[in-house]
Coordinates of C-alpha atoms in Angstrom, one line a residue:
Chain W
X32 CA 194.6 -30.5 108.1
X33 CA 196.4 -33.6 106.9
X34 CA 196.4 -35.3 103.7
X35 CA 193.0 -36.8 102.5
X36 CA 194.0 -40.0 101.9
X37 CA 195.2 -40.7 105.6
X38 CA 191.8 -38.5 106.6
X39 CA 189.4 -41.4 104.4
X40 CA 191.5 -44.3 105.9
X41 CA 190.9 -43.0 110.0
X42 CA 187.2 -42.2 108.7
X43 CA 187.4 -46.1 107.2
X44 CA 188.5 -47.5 110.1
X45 CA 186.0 -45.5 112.3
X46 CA 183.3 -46.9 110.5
X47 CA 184.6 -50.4 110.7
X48 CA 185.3 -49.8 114.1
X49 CA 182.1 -49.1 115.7
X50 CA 180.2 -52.3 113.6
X51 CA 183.3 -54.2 114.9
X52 CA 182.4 -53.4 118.3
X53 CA 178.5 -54.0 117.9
X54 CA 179.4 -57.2 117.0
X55 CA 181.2 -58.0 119.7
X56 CA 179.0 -56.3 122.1
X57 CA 176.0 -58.4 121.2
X58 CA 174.4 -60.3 122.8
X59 CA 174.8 -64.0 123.4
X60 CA 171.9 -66.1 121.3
X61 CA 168.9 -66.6 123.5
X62 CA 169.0 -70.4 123.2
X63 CA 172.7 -70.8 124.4
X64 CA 171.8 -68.7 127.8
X65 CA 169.8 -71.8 129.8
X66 CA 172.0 -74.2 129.4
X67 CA 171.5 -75.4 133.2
X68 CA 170.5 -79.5 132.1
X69 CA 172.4 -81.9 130.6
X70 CA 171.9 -84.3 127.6
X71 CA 172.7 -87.9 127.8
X72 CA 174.1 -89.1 124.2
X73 CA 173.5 -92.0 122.4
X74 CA 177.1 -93.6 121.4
X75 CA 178.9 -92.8 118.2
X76 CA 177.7 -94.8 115.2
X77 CA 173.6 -94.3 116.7
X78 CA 172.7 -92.9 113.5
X79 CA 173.6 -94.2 109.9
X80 CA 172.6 -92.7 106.6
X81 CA 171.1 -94.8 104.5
X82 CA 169.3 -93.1 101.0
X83 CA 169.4 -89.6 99.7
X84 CA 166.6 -87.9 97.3
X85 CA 167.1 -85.3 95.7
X86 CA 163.8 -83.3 95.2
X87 CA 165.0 -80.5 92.7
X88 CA 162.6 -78.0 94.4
X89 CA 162.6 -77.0 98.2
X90 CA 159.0 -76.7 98.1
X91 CA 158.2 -80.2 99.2
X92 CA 157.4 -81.0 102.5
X93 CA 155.8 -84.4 104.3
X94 CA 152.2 -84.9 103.7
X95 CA 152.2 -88.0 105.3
X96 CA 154.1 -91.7 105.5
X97 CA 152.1 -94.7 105.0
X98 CA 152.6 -98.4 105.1
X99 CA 156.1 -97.6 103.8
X100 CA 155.3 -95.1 101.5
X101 CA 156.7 -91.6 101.7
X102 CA 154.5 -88.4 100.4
X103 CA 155.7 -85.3 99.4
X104 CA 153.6 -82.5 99.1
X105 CA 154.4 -79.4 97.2
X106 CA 153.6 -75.7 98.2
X107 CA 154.0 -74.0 95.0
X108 CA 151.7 -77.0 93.1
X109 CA 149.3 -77.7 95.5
X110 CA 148.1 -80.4 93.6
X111 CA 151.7 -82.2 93.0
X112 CA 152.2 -84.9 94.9
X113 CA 155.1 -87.3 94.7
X114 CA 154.9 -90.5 96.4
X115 CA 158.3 -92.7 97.5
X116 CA 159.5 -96.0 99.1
X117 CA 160.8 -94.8 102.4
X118 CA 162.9 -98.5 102.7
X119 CA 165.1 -97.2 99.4
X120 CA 163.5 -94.3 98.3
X121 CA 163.4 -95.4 94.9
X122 CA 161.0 -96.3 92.3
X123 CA 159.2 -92.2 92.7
X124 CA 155.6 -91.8 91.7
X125 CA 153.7 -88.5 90.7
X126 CA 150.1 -87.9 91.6
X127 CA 148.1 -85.0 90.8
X128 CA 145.0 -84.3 93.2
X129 CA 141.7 -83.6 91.3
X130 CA 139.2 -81.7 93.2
X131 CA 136.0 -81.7 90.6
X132 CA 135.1 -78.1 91.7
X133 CA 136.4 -75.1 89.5
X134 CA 138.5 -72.4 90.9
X135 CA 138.8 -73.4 94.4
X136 CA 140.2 -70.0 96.2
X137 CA 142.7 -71.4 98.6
X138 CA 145.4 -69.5 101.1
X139 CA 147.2 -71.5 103.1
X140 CA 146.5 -75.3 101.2
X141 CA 147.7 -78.6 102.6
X142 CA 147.6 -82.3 102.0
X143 CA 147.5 -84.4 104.6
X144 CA 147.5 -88.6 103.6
X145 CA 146.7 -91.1 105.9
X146 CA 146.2 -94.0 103.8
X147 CA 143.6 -94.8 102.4
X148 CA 142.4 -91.3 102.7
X149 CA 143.9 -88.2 101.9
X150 CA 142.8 -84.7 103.1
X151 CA 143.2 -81.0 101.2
X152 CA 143.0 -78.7 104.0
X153 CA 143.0 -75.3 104.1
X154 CA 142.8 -73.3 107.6
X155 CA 142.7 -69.8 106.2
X156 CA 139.8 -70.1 103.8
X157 CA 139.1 -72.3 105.8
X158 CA 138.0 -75.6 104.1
X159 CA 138.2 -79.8 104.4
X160 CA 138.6 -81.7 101.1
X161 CA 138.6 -85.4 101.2
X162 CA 139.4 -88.9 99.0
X163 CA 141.1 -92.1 98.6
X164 CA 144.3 -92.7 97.3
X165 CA 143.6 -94.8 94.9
X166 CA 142.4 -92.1 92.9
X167 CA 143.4 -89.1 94.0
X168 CA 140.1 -87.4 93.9
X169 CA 139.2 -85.3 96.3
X170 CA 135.2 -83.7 97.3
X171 CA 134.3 -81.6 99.7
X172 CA 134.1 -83.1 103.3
X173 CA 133.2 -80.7 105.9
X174 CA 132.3 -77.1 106.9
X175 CA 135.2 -76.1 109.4
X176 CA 135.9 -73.3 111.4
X177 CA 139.5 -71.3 111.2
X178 CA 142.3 -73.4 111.8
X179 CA 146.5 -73.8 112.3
X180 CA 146.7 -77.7 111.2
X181 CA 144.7 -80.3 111.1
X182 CA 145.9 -83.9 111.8
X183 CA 144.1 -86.9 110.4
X184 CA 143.0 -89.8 113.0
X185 CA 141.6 -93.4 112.0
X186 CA 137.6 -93.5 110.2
X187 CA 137.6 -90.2 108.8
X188 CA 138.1 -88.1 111.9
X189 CA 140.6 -85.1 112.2
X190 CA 141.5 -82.8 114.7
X191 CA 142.2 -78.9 114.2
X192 CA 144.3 -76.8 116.1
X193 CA 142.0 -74.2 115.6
X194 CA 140.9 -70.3 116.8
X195 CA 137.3 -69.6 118.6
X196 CA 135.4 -66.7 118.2
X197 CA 136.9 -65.3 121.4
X198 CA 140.2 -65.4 119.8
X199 CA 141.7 -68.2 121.8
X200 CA 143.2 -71.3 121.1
X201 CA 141.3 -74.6 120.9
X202 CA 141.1 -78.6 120.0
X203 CA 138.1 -79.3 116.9
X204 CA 136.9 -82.8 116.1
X205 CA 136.0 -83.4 112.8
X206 CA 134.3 -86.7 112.6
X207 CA 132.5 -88.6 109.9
X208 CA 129.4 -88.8 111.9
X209 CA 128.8 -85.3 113.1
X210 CA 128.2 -82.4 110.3
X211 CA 129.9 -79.8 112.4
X212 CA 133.1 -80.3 114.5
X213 CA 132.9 -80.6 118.2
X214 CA 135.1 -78.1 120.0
X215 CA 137.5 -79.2 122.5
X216 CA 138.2 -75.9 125.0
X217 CA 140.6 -75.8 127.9
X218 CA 143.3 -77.7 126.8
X219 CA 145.7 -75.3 125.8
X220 CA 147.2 -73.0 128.4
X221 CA 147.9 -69.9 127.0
X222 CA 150.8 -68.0 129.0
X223 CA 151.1 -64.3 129.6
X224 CA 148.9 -62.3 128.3
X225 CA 148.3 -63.4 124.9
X226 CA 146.9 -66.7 123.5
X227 CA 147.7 -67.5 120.2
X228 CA 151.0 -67.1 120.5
X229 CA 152.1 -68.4 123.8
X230 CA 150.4 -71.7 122.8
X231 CA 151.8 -72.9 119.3
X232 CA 152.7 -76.0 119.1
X233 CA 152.6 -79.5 117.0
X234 CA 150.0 -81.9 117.2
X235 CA 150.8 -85.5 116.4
X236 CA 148.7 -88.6 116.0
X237 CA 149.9 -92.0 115.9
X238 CA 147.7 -94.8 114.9
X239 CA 149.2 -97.7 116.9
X240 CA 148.6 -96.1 119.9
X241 CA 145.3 -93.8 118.8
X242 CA 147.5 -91.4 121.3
X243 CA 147.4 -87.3 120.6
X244 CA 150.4 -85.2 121.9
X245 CA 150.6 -82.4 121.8
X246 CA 154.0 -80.2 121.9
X247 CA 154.5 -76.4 123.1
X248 CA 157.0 -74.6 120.9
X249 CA 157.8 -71.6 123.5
X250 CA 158.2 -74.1 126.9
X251 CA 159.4 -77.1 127.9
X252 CA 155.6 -79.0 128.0
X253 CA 154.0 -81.5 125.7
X254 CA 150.5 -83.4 126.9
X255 CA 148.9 -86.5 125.3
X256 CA 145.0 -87.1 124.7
X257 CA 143.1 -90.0 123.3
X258 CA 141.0 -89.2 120.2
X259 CA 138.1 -88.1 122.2
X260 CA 140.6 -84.9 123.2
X261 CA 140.7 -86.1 126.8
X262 CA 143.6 -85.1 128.6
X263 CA 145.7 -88.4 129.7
X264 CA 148.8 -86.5 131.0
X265 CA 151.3 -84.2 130.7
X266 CA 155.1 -84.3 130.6
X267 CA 158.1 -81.5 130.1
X268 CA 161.1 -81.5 128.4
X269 CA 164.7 -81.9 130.1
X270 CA 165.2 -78.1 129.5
X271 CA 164.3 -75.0 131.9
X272 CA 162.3 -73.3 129.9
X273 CA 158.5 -73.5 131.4
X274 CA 157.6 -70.1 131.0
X275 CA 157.2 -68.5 127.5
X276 CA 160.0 -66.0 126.5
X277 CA 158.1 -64.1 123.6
X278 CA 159.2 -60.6 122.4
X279 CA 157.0 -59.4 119.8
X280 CA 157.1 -55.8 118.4
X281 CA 154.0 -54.1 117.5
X282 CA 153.9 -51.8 114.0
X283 CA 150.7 -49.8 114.1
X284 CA 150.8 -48.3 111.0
X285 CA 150.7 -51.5 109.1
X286 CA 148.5 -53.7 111.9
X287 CA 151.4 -56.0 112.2
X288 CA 152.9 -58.2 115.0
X289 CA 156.5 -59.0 114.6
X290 CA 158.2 -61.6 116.7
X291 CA 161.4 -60.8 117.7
X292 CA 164.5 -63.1 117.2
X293 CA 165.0 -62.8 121.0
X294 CA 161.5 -65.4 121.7
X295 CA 162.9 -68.3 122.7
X296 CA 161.6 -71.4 120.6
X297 CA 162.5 -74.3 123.0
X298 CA 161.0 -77.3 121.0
X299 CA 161.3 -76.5 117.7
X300 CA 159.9 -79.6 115.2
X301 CA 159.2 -82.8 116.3
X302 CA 157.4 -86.2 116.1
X303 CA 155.9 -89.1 117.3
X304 CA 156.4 -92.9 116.8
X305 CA 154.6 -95.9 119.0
X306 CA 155.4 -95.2 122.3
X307 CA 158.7 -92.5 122.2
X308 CA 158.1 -89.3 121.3
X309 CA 160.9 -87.0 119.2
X310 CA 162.1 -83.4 120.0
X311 CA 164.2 -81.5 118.1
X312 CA 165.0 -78.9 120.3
X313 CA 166.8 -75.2 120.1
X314 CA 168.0 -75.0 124.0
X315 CA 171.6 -75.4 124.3
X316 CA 172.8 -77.8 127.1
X317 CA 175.8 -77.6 129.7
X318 CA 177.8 -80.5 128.7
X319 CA 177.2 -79.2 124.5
X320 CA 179.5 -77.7 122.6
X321 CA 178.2 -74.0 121.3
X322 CA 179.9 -74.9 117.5
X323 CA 178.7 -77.8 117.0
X324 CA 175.0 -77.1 118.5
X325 CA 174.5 -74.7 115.6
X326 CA 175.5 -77.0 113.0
X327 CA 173.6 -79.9 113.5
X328 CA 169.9 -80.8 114.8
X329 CA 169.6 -82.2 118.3
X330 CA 166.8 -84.7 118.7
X331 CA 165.6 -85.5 122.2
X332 CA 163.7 -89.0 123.0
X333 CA 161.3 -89.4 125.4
X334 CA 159.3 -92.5 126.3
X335 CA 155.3 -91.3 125.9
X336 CA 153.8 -93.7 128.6
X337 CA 155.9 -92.2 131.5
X338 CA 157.3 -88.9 130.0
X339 CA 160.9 -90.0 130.7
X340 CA 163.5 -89.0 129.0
X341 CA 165.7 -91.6 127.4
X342 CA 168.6 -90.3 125.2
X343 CA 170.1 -87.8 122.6
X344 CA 171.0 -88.1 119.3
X345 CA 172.7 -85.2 116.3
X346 CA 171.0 -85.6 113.0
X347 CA 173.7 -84.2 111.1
X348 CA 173.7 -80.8 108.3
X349 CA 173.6 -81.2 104.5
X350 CA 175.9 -78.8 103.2
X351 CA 175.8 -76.8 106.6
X352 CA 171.7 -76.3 106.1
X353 CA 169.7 -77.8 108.8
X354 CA 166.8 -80.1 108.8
X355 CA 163.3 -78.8 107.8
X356 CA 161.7 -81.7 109.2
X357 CA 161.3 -84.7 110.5
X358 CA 159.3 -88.1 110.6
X359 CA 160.4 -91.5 112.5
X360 CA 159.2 -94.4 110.7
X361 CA 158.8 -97.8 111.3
X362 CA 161.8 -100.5 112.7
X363 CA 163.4 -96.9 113.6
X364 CA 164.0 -95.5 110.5
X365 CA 164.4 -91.8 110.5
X366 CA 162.5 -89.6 107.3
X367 CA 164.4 -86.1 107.3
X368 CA 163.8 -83.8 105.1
X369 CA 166.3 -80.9 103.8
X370 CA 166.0 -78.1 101.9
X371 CA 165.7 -80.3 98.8
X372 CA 166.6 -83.7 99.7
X373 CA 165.4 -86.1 101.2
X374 CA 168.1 -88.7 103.9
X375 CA 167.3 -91.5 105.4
X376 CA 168.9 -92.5 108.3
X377 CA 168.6 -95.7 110.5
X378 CA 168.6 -95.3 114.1
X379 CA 170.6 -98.6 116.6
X380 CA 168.4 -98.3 119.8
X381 CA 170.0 -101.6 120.7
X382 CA 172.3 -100.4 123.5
X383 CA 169.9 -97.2 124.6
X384 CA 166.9 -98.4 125.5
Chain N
X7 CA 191.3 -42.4 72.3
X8 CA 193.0 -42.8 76.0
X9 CA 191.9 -45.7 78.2
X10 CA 189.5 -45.0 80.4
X11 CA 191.8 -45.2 83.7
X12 CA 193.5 -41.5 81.9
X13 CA 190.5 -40.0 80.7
X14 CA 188.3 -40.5 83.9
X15 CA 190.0 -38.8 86.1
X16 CA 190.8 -35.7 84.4
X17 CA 187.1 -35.6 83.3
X18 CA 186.3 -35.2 87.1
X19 CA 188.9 -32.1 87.5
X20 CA 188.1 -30.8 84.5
X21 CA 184.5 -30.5 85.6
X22 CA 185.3 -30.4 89.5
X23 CA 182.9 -27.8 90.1
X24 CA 179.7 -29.9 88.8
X25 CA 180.8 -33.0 90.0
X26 CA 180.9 -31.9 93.4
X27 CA 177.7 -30.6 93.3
X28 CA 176.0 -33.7 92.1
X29 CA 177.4 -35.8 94.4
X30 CA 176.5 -34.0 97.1
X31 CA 173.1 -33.7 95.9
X32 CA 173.5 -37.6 95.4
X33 CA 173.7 -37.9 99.3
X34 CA 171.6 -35.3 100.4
X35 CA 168.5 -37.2 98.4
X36 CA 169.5 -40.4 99.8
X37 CA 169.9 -39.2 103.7
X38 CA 167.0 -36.7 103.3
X39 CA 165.1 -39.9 102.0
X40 CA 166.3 -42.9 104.3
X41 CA 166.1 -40.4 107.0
X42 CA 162.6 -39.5 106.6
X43 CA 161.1 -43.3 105.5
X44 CA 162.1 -44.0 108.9
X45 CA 161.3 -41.3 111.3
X46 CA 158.0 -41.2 109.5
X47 CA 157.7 -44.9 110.9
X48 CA 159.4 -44.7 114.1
X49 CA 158.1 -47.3 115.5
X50 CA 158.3 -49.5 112.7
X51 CA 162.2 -49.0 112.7
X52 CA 162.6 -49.7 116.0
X53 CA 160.9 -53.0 115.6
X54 CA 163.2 -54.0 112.2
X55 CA 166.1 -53.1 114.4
X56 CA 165.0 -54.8 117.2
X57 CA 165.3 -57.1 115.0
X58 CA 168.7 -57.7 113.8
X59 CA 171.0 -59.6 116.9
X60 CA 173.7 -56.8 116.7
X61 CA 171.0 -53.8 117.5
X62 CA 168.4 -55.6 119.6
X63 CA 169.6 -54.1 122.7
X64 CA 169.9 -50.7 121.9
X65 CA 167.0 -50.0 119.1
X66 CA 165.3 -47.5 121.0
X67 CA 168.6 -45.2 120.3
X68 CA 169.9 -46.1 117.3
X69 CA 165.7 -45.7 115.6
X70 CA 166.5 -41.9 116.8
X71 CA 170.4 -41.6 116.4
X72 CA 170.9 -43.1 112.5
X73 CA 168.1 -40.7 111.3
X74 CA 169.5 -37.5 113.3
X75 CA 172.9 -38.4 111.9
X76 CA 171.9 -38.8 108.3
X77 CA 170.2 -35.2 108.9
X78 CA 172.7 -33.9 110.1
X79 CA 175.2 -34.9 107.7
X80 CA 172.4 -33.5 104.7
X81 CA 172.6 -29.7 106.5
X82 CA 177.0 -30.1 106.7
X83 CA 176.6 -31.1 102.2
X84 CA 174.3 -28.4 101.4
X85 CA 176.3 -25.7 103.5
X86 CA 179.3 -25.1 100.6
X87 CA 181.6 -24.0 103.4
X88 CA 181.1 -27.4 105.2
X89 CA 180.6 -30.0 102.8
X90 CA 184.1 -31.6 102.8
X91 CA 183.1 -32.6 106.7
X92 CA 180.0 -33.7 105.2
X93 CA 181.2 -35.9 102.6
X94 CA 183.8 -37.7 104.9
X95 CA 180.5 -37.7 107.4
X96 CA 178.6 -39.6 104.5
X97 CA 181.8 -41.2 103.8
X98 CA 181.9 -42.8 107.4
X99 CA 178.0 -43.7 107.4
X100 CA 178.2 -45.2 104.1
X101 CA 181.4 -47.3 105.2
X102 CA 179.5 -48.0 108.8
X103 CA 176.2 -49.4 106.9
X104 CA 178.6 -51.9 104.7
X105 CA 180.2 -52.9 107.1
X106 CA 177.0 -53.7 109.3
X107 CA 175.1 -55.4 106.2
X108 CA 178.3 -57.7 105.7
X109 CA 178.1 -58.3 109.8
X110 CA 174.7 -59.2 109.2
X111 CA 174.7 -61.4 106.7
X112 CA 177.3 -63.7 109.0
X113 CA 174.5 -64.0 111.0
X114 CA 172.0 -64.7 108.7
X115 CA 170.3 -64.0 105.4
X116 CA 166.7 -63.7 107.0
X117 CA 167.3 -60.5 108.2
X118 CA 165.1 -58.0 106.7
X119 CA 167.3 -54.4 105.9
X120 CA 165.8 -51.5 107.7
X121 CA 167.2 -48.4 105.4
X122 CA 163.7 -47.1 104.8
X123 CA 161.3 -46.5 102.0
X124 CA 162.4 -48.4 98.2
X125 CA 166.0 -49.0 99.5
X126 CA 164.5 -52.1 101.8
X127 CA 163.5 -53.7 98.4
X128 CA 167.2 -54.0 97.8
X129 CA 168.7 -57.8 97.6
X130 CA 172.0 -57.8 99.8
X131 CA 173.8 -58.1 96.4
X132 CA 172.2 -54.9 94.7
X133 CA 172.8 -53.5 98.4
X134 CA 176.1 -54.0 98.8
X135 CA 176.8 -52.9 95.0
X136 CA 174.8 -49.5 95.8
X137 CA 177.0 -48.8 98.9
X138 CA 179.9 -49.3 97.0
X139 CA 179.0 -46.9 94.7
X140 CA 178.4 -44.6 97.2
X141 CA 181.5 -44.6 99.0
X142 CA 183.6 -44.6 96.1
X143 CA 181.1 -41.1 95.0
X144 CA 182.4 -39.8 98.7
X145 CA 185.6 -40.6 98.4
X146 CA 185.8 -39.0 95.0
X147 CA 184.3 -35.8 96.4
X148 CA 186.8 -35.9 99.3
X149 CA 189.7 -35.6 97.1
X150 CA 188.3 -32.9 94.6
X151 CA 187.0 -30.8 97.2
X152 CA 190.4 -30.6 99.3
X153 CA 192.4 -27.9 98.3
X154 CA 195.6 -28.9 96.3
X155 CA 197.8 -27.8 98.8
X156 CA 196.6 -30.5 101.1
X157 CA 197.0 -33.8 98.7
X158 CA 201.0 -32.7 97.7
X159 CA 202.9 -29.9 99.4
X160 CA 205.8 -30.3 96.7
X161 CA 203.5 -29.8 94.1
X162 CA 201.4 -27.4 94.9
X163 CA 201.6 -23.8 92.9
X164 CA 203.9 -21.2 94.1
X165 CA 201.4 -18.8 94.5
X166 CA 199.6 -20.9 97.0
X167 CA 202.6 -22.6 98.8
X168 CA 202.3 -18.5 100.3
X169 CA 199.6 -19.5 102.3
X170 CA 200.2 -23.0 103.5
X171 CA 203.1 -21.8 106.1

C-alpha cells in the first residue's frame, strides 16, 4: 500500500476524471445540430444603440407600446406600472392600476395597454379587467374561459390563446358586443400526440394592418388571421425544423410534466410591426459561428404579405445576458428589454429592403 | 494558548478513535439518505438527470448506478475492517459530485441539483461549501485511519518497522 497522500491525489484525479470526460462526451446543444440553411446578414453598422434604462428590478416586462409611449408592467406589483418615451426614454411616469373590487385572488396577472384602453388579465383564475388610461381604473369586463395570453385588438375586442374543455388548444374572441367569447377551433395544429404543448406559440396583433400572426415555438411555422380569426395564410421559417422535437419527462409521484432541455425551441420570442414580422430564433445556421450564436440574439425578418424572408440582424448581450424581449416600434426603432434595462436601438433598412 | 493550526491537529490524534467514528457516521447518514431520497423516486431522478446536458444521454444508468454506489460505499464505512476503502470511496464521490456541480454551473445556473431529499434545497454556494467540507472530513479520515507505518517509513516506531518488511 503506498503513502495516503499519493492514494487521495489518484482518487482526486479519478474523480475529476470521469466529470472531465462527461463533459466532453456530451452531447452537442440541440439547436446547433440543424444547421442545414443559411442566414443572409444585414451589413455592419444595421443596428445602433440609441437609449439605455435602467429599471432597478428585473420584474418588468412590456405591457404594451403606444403612440410612442413605452409601458412597463411589473410581476411582483401587479399594479405598478411605469410608463416611458420610447424616442428618449426619458421623462418616466408611475401609474398604479385601481381595480374598485377588494381582494381580487389573482395567479398568473397581466396588463395588457393598448391605448386608450388597458386590460388586467388573468388566464389562471381566469378573469378580464378593463379601463382607460387616463385614469387607470380598471372594472370587470368579461366572464372568460382558461387562457395562455390574451392580445388586445381595436374597440374593445381581445383574443385568447386559450384551453377547451377537451383539453385542446384554441382561438377566443372577446368582443364588446357579445357577453361570452366566441371560440375559434381548428386553427392550431397540435403535433404528435399531445396538444398543448406541441402548439405554444406567440400571438401578435398589429393595428395598422388589423392582421393576427400567429408563431409556433417548437417548428418552423407562423400563420396570419384577420380579427374575425379567419385563416389568411401560412408561412415557415428559413430553418428545418417542421416537426416538433419535444422531450418531456413524466414524475408520477408529484403529477408533474417536465420538459426536457433536449426540446428544441425553434422560434423563441418574437414580434410584429406593419407589414414584417420579427423572429428571434434558437436554430443555429451553417454559415454562423457557434461562439458568437450563444452570445447574442439573432433576429430573423420576414415580409408578412408574402412570407418571405428578407434579412438577419444580432441584437447584441448586455453584460453577456441575453434579451428577454422584444418590441419593433415605429420608423424602425427597436424596444428590447434586458434583465433590468431597457436599450433602444435604431434599425437602417435603407440598403436591405 | 497555541494557534489553532498546532492545536487542531493533535486534537484529531489525540482523539483518533472518535473522530473516525463520526465521520464515518457523517457519510453513512448522508449516502444512506441521498441514496434513498432518490431510489424512493426513481423516476423522478431520472427525469432531474435527464435533465442536466452532461447526463441526458445516460440517465437511465446513472438514476441506478449513483444510488448503488453511495450504498455501497455506506456497507465498506460501517464494516471497521474496510472503512479506509470506504472513506477514499466517499472521498472519490464527494470529489466526483464537485467537480460535476462546478461542470454544471458552466453550463448554466438553471439547473435544478438532483442529490435527493433537503440537500436539493441547497444554493450552489451552500452546495459547494457543504462538499468541501465533506472532502476535507474524508480526507481527514484517510490519514488517521492509515497505519503510521504507511504515512513515514523513517519515522515509524521500531516495534512496528518489524512488520512492514
Amino acid at each position: 500500500m503506498k503513502r495516503p497522500s499519493i492514494l487521495l491525489l489518484i482518487t482526486f484525479l479519478f474523480g475529476i476524471f470521469i466529470v472531465l470526460a462527461l463533459h466532453i462526451a456530451a452531447p452537442k446543444k440541440e439547436n446547433h445540430k440543424h444547421a442545414g440553411f443559411e442566414r443572409v446578414f444585414a451589413p455592419e453598422g444595421t443596428l445602433v444603440p440609441l437609449d439605455t434604462l435602467d429599471l432597478g428590478y428585473g420584474s418588468y416586462y412590456i405591457a404594451g407600446i403606444d403612440h410612442g409611449h413605452l409601458f412597463l408592467g411589473n410581476n411582483q406589483v401587479p399594479s405598478h406600472l411605469v410608463e416611458t418615451n420610447v424616442d428618449n426614454l426619458k421623462d418616466t411616469v408611475h401609474h398604479k392600476i385601481s381595480i374598485p373590487e377588494d381582494n381580487l385572488k389573482y395567479r398568473s396577472i397581466q396588463v395588457k395597454v393598448s391605448a386608450p384602453d388597458f386590460y388586467v388579465v388573468d388566464g389562471v383564475v381566469p378573469f378580464i379587467y378593463r379601463g382607460s388610461i387616463s385614469d387607470w381604473t380598471a372594472t370587470r369586463y368579461k366572464n372568460s374561459p382558461y387562457f395562455l395570453d390574451a392580445v388586445p385588438m381595436q374597440n374593445g375586442a381581445l383574443a385568447l390563446i386559450g384551453v377547451n374543455k377537451e383539453m385542446e388548444k384554441v382561438f377566443y374572441k372577446v368582443t364588446e358586443e357579445n357577453p361570452q367569447p366566441e371560440i375559434f377551433p381548428g386553427l392550431l395544429k397540435a403535433q404528435g400526440d399531445e396538444a398543448i404543448l406541441s402548439t405554444s406559440g406567440q400571438l401578435h396583433y398589429d393595428k395598422n394592418t388589423k392582421i393576427l400572426t400567429y408563431v409556433y415555438l417548437y417548428r418552423n411555422q407562423f400563420f396570419l388571421m384577420d380579427t374575425d380569426l379567419n385563416l389568411l395564410r401560412a408561412g415557415s421559417t428559413i430553418d428545418t425544423i417542421s416537426q416538433e422535437k419535444i422531450n418531456v419527462g413524466e414524475i408520477s409521484s408529484e403529477n408533474l410534466w417536465k420538459i426536457s432541455p433536449l426540446s428544441l425551441k425553434v422560434n423563441e420570442r418574437s414580434c410584429v410591426h406593419e407589414n414584417l414580422l420579427y423572429i428571434n430564433s434558437n436554430i443555429l445556421a451553417g454559415n454562423e459561428d457557434i461562439d458568437v450564436f450563444d452570445s447574442i440574439s439573432v433576429i430573423d425578418v420576414y415580409q408578412l404579405d408574402n412570407g418571405s424572408y428578407q434579412f438577419s440582424f444580432y441584437i447584441p448581450a448586455l453584460s453577456s445576458k441575453k434579451i428577454r424581449e422584444f418590441v419593433v416600434v415605429h420608423h424602425n426603432l427597436i424596444v428590447a428589454k434586458y434583465k433590468q434595462h431597457i436599450i433602444t436601438y435604431k434599425l437602417d433598412t435603407s440598403h436591405t429592403i | 494558548m497555541r494557534p489553532i493550526r498546532w492545536t487542531l491537529p493533535s486534537f484529531f490524534k489525540r482523539h483518533k478513535g472518535i473522530v473516525i467514528e463520526v465521520i464515518c457516521f457523517l457519510f453513512i447518514l448522508l449516502f444512506v439518505y441521498a441514496a434513498v431520497s432518490k431510489l424512493t423516486d426513481v423516476q423522478k431522478f431520472t427525469v432531474q438527470i435527464g435533465q442536466s446536458p452532461l447526463l441526458t444521454n445516460i440517465a437511465g444508468f446513472t438514476a441506478w448506478f449513483i444510488p448503488i454506489v453511495e450504498i455501497g460505499v455506506s456497507l465498506l464505512l460501517a464494516w471497521p475492517r474496510s472503512r479506509l476503502y470506504g472513506l477514499y470511496g466517499a472521498f472519490g464521490l464527494m470529489v466526483m459530485f464537485t467537480a460535476y456541480i462546478i461542470a454544471i454551473l458552466s453550463f448554466s445556473e438553471h439547473i435544478p441539483c438532483s442529490c435527493g431529499g433537503v440537500l436539493e434545497k441547497l444554493g450552489w454556494t451552500e452546495h459547494l461549501i457543504f462538499n468541501i467540507v465533506f472532502i476535507a472530513l474524508a480526507a481527514i479520515g484517510i490519514l488517521l485511519l492509515t497505519p503510521p507505518h504507511y504515512q513515514r517509513d523513517d519515522l515509524a516506531p521500531l516495534g512496528e518497522q518489524r512488520y512492514s518488511h
